[in-house]
Short mmCIF file of C-alpha atoms in Angstrom, two decimals:
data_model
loop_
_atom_site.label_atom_id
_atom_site.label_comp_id
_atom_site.label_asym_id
_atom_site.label_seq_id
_atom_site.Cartn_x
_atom_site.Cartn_y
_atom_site.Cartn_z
CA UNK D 1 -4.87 4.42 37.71
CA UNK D 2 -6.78 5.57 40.54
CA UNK D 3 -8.42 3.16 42.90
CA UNK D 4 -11.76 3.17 42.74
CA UNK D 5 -11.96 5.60 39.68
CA UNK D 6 -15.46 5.38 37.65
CA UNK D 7 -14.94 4.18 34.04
CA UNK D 8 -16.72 5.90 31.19
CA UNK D 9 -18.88 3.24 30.16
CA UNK D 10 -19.35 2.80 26.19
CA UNK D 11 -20.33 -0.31 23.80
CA UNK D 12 -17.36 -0.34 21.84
CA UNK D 13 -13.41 1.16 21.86
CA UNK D 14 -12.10 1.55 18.77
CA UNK D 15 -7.97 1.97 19.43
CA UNK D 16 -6.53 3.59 16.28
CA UNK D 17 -7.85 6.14 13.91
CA UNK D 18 -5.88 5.13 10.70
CA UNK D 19 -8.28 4.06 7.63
CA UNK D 20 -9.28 0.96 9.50
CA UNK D 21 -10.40 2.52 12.56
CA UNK D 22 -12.04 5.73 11.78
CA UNK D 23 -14.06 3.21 8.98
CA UNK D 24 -15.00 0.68 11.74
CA UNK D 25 -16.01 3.87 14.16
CA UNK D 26 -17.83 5.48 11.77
CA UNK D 27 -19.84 2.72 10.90
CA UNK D 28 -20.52 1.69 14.54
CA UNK D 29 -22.06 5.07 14.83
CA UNK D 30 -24.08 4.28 10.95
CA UNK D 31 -25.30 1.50 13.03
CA UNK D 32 -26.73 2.78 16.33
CA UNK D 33 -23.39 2.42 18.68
CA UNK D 34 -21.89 4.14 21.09
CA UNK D 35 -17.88 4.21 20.28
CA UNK D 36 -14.98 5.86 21.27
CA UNK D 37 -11.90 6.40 18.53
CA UNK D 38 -8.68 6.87 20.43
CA UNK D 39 -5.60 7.90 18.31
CA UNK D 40 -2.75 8.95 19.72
CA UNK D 41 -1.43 11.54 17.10
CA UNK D 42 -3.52 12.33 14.09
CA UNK D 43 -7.06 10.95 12.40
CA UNK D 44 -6.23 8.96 9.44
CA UNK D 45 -2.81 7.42 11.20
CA UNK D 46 0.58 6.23 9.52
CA UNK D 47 -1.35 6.53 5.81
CA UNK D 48 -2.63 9.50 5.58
CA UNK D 49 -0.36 11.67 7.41
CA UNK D 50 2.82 9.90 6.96
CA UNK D 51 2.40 6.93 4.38
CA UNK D 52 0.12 6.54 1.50
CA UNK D 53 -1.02 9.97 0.79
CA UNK D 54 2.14 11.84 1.19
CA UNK D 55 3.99 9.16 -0.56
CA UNK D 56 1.61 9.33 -3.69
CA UNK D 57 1.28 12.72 -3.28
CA UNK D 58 5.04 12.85 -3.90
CA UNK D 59 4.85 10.27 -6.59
CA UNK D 60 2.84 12.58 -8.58
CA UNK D 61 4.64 15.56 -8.33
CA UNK D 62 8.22 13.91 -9.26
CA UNK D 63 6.29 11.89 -12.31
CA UNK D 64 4.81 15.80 -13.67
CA UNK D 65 7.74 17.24 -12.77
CA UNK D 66 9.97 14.01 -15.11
CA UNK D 67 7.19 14.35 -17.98
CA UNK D 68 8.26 18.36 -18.72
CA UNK D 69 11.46 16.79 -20.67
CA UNK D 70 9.32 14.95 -22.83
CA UNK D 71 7.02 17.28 -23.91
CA UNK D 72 8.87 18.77 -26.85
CA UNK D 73 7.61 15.91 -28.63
CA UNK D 74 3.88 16.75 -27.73
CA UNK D 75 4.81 20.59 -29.61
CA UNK D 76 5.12 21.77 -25.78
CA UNK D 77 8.46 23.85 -25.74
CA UNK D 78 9.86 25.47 -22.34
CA UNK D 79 11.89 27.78 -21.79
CA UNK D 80 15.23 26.46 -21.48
CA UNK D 81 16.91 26.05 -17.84
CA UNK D 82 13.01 27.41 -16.07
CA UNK D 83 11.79 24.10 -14.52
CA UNK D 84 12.78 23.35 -11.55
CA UNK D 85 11.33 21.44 -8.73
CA UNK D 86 10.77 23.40 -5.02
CA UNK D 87 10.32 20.89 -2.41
CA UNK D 88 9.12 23.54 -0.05
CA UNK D 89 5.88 24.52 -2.38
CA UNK D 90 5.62 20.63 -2.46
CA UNK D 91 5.13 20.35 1.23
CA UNK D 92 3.00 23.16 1.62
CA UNK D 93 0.99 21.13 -1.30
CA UNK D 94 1.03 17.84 0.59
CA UNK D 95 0.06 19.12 3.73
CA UNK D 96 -3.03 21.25 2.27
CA UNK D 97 -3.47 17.68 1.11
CA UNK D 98 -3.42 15.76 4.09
CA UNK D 99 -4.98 18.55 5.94
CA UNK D 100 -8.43 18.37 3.94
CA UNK D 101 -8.71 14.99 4.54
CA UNK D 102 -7.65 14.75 7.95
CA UNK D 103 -10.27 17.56 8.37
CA UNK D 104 -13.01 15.42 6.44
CA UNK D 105 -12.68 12.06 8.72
CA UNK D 106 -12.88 14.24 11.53
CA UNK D 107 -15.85 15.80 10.76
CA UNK D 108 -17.50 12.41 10.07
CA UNK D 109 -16.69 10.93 13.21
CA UNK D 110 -18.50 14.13 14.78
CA UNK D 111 -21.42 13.55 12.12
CA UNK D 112 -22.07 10.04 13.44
CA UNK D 113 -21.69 10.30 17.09
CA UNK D 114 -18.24 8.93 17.63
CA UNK D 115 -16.43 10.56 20.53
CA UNK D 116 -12.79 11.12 19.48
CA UNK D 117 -10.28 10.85 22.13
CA UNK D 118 -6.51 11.71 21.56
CA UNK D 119 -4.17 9.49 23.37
CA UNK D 120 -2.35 6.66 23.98
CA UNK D 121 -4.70 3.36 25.26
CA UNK D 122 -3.73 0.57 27.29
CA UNK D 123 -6.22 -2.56 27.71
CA UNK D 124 -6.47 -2.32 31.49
CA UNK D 125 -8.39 -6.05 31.51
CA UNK D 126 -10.27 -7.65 29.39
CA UNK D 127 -13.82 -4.73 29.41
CA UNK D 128 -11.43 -1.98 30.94
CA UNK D 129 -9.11 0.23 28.81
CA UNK D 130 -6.72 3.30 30.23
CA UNK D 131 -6.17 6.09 28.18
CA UNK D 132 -3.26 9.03 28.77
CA UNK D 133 -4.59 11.65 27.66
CA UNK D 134 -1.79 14.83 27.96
CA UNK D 135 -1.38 14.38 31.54
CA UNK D 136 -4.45 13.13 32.59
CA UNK D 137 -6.05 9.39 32.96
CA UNK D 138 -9.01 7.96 31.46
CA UNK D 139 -10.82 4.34 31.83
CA UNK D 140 -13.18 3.11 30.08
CA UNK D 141 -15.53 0.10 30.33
CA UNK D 142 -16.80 -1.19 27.08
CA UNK D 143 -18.64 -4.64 25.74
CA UNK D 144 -16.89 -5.24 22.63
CA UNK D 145 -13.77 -3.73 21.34
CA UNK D 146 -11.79 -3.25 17.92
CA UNK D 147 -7.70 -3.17 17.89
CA UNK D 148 -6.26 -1.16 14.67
CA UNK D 149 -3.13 0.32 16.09
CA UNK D 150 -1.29 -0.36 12.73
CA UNK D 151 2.20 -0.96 12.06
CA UNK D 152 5.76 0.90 12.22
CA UNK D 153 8.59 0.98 9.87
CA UNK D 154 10.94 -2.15 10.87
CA UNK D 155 14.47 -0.84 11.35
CA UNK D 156 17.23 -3.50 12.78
CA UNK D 157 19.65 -2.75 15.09
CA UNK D 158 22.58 -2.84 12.61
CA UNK D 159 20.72 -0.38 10.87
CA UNK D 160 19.33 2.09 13.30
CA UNK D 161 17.90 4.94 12.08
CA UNK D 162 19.73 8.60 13.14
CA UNK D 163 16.36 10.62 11.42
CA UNK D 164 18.97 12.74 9.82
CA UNK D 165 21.10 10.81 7.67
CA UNK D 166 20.15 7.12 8.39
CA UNK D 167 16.29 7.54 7.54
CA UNK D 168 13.03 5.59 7.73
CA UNK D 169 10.53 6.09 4.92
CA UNK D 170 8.34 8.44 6.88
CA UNK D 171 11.80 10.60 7.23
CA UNK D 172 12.05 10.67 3.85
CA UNK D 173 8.92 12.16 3.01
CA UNK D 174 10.32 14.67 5.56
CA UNK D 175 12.83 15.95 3.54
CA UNK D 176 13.54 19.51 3.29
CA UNK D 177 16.47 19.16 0.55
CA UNK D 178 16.93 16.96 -1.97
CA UNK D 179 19.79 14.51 -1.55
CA UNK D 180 22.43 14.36 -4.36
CA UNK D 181 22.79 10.88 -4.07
CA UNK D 182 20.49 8.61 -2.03
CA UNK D 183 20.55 4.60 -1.08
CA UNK D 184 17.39 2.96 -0.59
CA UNK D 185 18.06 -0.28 1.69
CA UNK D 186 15.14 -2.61 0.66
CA UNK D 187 13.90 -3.01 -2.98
CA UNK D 188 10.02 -3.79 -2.15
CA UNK D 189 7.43 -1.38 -3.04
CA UNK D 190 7.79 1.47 -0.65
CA UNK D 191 11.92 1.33 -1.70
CA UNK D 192 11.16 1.57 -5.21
CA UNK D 193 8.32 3.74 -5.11
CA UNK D 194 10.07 6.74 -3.07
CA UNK D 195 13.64 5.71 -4.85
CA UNK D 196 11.92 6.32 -8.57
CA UNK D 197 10.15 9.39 -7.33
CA UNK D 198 13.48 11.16 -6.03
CA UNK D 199 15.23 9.72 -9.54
CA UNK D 200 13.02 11.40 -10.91
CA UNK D 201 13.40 14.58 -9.16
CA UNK D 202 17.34 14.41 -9.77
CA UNK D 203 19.13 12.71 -7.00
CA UNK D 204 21.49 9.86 -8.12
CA UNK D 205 19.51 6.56 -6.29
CA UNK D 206 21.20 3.12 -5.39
CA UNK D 207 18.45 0.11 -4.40
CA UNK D 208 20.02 -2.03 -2.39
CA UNK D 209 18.08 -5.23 -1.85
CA UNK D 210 18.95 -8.85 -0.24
CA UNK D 211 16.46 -11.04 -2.51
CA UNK D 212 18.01 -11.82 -6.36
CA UNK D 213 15.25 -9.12 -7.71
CA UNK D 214 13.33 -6.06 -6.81
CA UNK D 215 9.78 -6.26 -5.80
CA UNK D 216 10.43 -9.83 -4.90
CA UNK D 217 7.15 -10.48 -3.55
CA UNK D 218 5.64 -9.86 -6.73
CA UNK D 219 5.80 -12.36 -9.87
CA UNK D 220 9.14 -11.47 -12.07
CA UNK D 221 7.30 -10.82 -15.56
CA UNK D 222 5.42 -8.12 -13.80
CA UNK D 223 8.18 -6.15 -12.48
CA UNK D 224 10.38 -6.41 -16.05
CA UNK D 225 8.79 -3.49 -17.17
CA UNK D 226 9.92 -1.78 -13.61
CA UNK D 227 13.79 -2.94 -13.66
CA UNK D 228 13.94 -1.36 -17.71
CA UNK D 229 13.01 1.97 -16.24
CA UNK D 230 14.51 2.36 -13.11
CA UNK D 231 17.35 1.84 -15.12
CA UNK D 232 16.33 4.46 -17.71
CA UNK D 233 16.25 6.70 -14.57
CA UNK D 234 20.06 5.95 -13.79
CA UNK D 235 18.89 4.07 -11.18
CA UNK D 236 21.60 1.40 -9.92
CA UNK D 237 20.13 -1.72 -8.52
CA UNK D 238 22.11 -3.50 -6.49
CA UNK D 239 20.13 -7.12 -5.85
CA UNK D 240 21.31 -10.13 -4.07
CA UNK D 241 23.20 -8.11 -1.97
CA UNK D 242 23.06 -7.58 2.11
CA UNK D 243 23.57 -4.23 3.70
CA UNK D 244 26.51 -5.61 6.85
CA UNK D 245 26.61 -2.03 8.46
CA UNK D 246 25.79 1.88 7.89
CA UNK D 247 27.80 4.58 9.89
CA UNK D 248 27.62 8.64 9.48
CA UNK D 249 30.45 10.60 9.07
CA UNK D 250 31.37 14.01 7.98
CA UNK D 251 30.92 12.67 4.14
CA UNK D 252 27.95 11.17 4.85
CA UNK D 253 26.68 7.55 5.41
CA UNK D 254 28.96 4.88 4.12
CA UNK D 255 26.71 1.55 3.74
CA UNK D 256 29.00 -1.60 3.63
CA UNK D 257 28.05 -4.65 1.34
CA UNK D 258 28.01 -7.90 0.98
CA UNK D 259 27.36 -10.27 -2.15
CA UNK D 260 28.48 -13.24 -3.85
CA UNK D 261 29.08 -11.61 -7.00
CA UNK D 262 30.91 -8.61 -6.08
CA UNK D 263 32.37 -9.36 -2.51
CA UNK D 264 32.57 -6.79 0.30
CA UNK D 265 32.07 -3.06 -1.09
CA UNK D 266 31.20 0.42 0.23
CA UNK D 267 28.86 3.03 -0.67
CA UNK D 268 29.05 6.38 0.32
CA UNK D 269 25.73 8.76 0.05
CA UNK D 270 24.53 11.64 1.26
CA UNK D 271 21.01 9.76 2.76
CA UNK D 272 20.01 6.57 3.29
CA UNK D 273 16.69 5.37 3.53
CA UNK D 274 15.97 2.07 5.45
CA UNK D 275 12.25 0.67 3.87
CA UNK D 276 12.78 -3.05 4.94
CA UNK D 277 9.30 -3.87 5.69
CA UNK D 278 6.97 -2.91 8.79
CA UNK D 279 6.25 -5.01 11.78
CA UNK D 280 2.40 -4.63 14.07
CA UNK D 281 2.02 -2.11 16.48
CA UNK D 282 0.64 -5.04 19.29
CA UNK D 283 3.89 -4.57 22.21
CA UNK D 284 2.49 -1.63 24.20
CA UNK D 285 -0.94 -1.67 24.39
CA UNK D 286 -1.76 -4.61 26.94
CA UNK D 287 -2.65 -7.32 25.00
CA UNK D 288 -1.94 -9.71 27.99
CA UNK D 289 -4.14 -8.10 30.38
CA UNK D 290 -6.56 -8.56 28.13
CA UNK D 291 -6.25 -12.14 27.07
CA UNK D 292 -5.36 -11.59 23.73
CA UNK D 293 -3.49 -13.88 21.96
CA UNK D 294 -0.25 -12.72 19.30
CA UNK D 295 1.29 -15.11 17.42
CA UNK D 296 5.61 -15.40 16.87
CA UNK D 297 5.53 -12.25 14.78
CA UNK D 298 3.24 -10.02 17.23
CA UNK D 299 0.53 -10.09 14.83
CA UNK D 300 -3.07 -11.04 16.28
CA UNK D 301 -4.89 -14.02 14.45
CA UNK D 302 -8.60 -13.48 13.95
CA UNK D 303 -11.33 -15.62 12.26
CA UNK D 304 -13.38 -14.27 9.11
CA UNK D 305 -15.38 -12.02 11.28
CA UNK D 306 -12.04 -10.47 12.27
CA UNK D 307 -12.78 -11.83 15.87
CA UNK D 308 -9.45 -12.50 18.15
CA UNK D 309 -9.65 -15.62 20.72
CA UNK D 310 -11.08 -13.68 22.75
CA UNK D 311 -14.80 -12.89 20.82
CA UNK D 312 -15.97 -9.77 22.16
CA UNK D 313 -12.54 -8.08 20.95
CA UNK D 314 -11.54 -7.24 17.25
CA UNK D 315 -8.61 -6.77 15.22
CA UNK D 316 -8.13 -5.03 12.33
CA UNK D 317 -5.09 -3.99 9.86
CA UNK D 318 -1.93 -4.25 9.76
CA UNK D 319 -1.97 -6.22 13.57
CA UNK D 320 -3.35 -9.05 11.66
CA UNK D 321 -1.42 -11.63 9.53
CA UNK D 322 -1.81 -10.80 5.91
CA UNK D 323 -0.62 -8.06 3.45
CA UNK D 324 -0.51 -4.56 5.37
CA UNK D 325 -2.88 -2.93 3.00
CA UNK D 326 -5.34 0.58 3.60
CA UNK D 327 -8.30 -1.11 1.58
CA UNK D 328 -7.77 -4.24 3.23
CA UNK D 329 -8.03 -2.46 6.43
CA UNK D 330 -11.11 -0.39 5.85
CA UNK D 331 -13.01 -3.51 4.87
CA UNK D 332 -12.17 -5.47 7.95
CA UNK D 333 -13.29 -2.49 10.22
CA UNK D 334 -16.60 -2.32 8.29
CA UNK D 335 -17.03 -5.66 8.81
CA UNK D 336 -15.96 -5.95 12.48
CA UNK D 337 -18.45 -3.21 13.10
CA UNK D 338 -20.86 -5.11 11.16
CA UNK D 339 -20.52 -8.14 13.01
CA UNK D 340 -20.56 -5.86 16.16
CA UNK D 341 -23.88 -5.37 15.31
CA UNK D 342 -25.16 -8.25 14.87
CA UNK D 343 -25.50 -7.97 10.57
CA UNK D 344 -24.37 -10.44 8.50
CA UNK D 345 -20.64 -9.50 7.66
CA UNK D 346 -17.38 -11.24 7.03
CA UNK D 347 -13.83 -10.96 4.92
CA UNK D 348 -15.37 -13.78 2.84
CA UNK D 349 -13.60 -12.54 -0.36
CA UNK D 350 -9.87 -13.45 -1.46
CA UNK D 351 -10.48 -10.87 -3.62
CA UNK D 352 -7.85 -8.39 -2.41
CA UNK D 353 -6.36 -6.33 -4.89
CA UNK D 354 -2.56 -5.33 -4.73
CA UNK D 355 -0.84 -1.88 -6.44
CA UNK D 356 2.77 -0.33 -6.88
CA UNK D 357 3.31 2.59 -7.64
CA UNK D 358 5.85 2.48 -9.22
CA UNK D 359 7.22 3.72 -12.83
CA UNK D 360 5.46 2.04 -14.23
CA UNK D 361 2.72 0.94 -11.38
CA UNK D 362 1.46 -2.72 -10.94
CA UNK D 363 -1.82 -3.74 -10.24
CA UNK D 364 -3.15 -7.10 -9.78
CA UNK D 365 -6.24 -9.41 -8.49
CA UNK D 366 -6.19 -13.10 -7.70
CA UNK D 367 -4.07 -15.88 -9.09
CA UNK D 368 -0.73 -15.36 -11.12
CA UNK D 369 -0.23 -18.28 -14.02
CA UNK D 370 2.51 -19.74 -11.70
CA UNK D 371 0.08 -19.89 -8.79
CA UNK D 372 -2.78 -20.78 -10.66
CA UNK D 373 -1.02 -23.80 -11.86
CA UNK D 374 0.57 -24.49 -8.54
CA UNK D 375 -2.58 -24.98 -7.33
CA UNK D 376 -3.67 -27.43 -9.90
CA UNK D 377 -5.72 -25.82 -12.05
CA UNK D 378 -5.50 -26.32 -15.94
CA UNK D 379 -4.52 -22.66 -17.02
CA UNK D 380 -5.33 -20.19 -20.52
CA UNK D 381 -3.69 -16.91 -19.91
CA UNK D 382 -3.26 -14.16 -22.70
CA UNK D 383 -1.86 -10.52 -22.51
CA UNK D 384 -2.40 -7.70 -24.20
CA UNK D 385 -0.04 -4.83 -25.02
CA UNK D 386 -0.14 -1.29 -23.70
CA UNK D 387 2.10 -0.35 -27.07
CA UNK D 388 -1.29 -1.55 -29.19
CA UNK D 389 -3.52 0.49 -27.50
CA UNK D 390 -4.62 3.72 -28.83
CA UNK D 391 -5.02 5.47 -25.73
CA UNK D 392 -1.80 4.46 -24.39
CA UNK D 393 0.10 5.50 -27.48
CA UNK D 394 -1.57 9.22 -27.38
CA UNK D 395 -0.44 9.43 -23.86
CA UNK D 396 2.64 8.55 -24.53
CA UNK D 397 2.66 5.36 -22.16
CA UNK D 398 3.80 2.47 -24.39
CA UNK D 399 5.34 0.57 -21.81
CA UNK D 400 3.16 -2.32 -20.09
CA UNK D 401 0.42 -4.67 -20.91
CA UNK D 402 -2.95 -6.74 -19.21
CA UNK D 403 -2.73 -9.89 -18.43
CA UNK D 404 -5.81 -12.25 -18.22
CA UNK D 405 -5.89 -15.99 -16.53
CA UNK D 406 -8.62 -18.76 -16.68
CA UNK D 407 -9.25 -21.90 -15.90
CA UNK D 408 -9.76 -23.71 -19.50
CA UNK D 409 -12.61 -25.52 -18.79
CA UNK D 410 -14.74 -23.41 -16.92
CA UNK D 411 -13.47 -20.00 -18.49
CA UNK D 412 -13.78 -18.67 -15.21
CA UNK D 413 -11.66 -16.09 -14.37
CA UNK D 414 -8.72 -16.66 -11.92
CA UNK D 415 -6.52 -13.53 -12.03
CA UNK D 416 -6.25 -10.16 -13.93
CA UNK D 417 -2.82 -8.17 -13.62
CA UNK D 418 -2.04 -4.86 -15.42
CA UNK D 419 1.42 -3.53 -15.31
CA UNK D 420 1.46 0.18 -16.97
CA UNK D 421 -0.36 3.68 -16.93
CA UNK D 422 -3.26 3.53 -14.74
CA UNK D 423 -3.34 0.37 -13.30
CA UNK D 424 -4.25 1.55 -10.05
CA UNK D 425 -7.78 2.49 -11.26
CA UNK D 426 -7.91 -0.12 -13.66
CA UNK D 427 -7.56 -3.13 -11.52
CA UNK D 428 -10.86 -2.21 -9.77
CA UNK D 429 -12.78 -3.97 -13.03
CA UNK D 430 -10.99 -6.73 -12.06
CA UNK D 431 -11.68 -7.29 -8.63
CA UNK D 432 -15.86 -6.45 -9.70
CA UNK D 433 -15.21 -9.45 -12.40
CA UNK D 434 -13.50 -11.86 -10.01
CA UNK D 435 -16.05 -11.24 -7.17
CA UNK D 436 -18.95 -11.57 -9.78
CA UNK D 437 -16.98 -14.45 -10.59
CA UNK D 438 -17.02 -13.88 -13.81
CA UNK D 439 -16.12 -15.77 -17.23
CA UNK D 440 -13.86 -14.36 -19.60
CA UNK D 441 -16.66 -14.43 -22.08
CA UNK D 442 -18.80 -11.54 -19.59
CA UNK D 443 -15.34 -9.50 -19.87
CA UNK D 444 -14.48 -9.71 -23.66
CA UNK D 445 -18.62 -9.04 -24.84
CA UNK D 446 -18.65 -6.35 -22.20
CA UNK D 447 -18.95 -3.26 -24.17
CA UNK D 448 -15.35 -0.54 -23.53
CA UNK D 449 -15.81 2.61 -24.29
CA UNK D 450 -12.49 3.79 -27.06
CA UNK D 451 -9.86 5.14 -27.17
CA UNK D 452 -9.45 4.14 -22.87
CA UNK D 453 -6.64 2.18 -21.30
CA UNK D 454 -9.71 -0.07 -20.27
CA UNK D 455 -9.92 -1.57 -23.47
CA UNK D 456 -6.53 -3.92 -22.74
CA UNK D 457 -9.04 -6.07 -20.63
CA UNK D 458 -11.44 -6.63 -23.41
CA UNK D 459 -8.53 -7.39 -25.91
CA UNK D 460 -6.81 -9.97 -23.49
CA UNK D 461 -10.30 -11.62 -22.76
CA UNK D 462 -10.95 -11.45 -26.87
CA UNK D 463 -7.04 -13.04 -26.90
CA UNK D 464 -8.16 -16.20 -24.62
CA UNK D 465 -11.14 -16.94 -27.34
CA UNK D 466 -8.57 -16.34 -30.01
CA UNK D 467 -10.34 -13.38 -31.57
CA UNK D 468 -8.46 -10.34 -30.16
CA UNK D 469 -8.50 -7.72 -32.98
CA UNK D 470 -5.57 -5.60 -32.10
CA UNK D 471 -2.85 -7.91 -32.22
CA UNK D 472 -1.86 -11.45 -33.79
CA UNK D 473 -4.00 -14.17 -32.31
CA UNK D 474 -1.52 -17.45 -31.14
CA UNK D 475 -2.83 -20.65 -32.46
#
């Protein structure tokens, strides 16, 4: 920094143009602000350009691609030995993907007056921030400002990643061959979303995962459905087991194991993906100078109003405690600009849905039954079956069911989970009913249109009052 440079004055920084971010600039500017987005690569950050759209984007295309051997059944016949799957096309797809809507944030940002600056920021003090800007230096001075720098893949030193062989899971959406055989080292959701998706596409997959089950995070009966077909897919899961080193060679990357069950073992594969979790992006960006506080696991605590400890500065996303989730993120920067403002805003709700998606995906809202109970409520849960649903059965998705949870004195509903076809979309009537805070009695005389997948709520509602009329009503 020069001495005695002139800062570019502004009301509020915004550092980090992922879906946080670019929400919380774009709604400073909705509101009257003067901002400034800096983003060191791309508009849209980690999830659009390297995370959730490419991965779903490559979800799809392995799950149409898996679907062709089934449609015989349907009448559908192929010729025999024609499908294949051309990862190149694939990318060029993707990218046309992530291109439009990189595109589309940017040309909101222009459309409400935020001023877009690429490059890397540094909090300077605690109303100064530098920017490096390809060579150059910027500061500026702002009143209030919002952090949203994100998070990065978290890769231990024992199992360093080489970007070739030893990957991370943005490197494996990088891929320009498929792998004949590929290890996944972590069995949450990114693991066993990419690692079903490349079954899928042909490549023999090993899960590898320390905890006694996949998806450990998530409640067991949930994920059953999930363990059946990753096995379908040849899939080999490999739980309670620790990954003790990974080296490359000339064969590939041997990954050496440890369990209980099965003692010390190898595992030779051609790739090996490393999706152990993510840590915040909060080292390099001069939190210190600024006063900030970080707590042991660099993430920055904030109130409801997504205020840090120091109140004229923000933090959004993944750099705050709490599941690292897009929609989670976009909220908090709508209401950080909100509160910005001066509007009545907060993250008031506990009302944050969770989805996998996986094969098949997981979708929930609220309260399990175990946690429900945990907490001392008196509990009335019912499910209903994908297999007894009309819509299900003429897409050929048998596999799942809805699950419903109330409190049995109030009726009021405590949790709705959905493990099968669609339950990414269909979750989103349960987060409405929950933040209505609904009864199961509003769900189950709320009218569904038929044949949908939506009509598993209203039978699992109609289940709790013991009138379902689909399936066998328990006594």
């Amino acid at each position: 920094m020069v001495v005695g440079e002139i800062a570019i004055e502004t009301d509020v920084v915004v550092i980090g143009g992922g879906p946080g971010g670019y929400a919380a600039a774009i709604r400073l500017g909705q509101l009257g602000q003067s901002v400034v987005l800096i983003e060191k690569e791309a508009l849209g950050g980690v999830c659009l350009n390297r995370g959730c759209i490419p991965s779903k984007a490559l979800i799809h295309a392995a799950s149409e691609f898996h679907k062709l051997a089934g449609l015989g059944k349907l009448g559908i016949r192929l010729p025999e030995g024609n499908a294949s799957f051309q990862l190149a096309d694939w990318h060029t797809w993707k990218e046309s993907v992530v291109s439009q809507l990189s595109q589309g944030v940017e040309q909101l940002c222009k459309a409400n007056g935020v001023t877009v600056v690429k490059g890397s920021a540094t909090f300077l003090s605690a109303d100064r921030i530098g920017v490096e800007t390809g060579g150059d230096f910027e500061t500026y001075k702002f009143r209030q400002a919002i952090i949203a720098t994100g998070s990065r893949p978290f890769v231990p030193q024992s199992l360093a990643t080489d970007h070739e062989s030893i990957l991370d899971s943005s490197d494996l959406l990088n891929l320009q061959k498929l792998p004949g055989t590929l290890a996944i080292i972590g069995g949450g959701y990114i693991g066993m979303e990419l690692g079903m998706a490349y079954a899928k596409l042909g490549t023999k997959v090993t899960v590898v995962e320390a905890a006694n089950s996949i998806l450990p995070q998530t409640a067991s009966h949930l994920t059953q459905e999930v363990r059946k077909q990753a096995k379908q897919l040849g899939i080999t899961l490999k739980t309670a087991t620790k990954v003790e080193s990974m080296s490359r060679g000339d064969g590939g990357v041997t990954v050496a194991l440890f369990s209980e069950a099965n003692g010390r073992e190898e595992l030779t594969v051609d790739k090996a993906g490393v999706t152990i979790g993510r840590v915040p992006n909060t080292g390099e960006i001069g939190l210190g100078q600024a006063g900030v506080n970080v707590d042991e696991r660099g993430h920055i605590p904030v109130d409801a109003f997504c205020r840090t400890n120091q109140p004229h500065i923000f933090a959004i996303g993944d750099v705050t405690p709490g599941p690292a989730l897009a929609h989670r993120a976009s909220k908090q920067g709508i209401v950080a600009a909100e509160v910005i403002a001066d509007l009545p805003s907060s993250m008031d709700s506990p009302y944050v849905p969770y989805v996998i998606f996986t094969d098949p995906p997981i979708a929930g809202v609220g309260l399990t039954r175990a946690e429900a109970e945990g907490l001392g409520h008196r509990v009335k849960a019912a499910s209903f079956p994908y297999r007894a649903n009309g819509k299900a059965l003429t897409l050929g998705e048998r596999e799942g069911f809805a699950e419903v949870i109330v409190e049995e004195d109030t009726h009021l509903l405590l949790g709705m989970h959905v493990v099968g076809a669609d339950a990414p979309n269909l979750i989103g009537e349960g987060v409405l009913a929950l933040e209505l805070a609904a009864r199961v009695e509003d769900l189950a005389l709320t009218i569904h249109p038929h044949p949908t997948l939506s009509e598993v709520w209203l039978e699992a509602a109609e289940a709790i009052l013991g009138h379902a009329i689909h399936m066998v009503n328990k006594k």
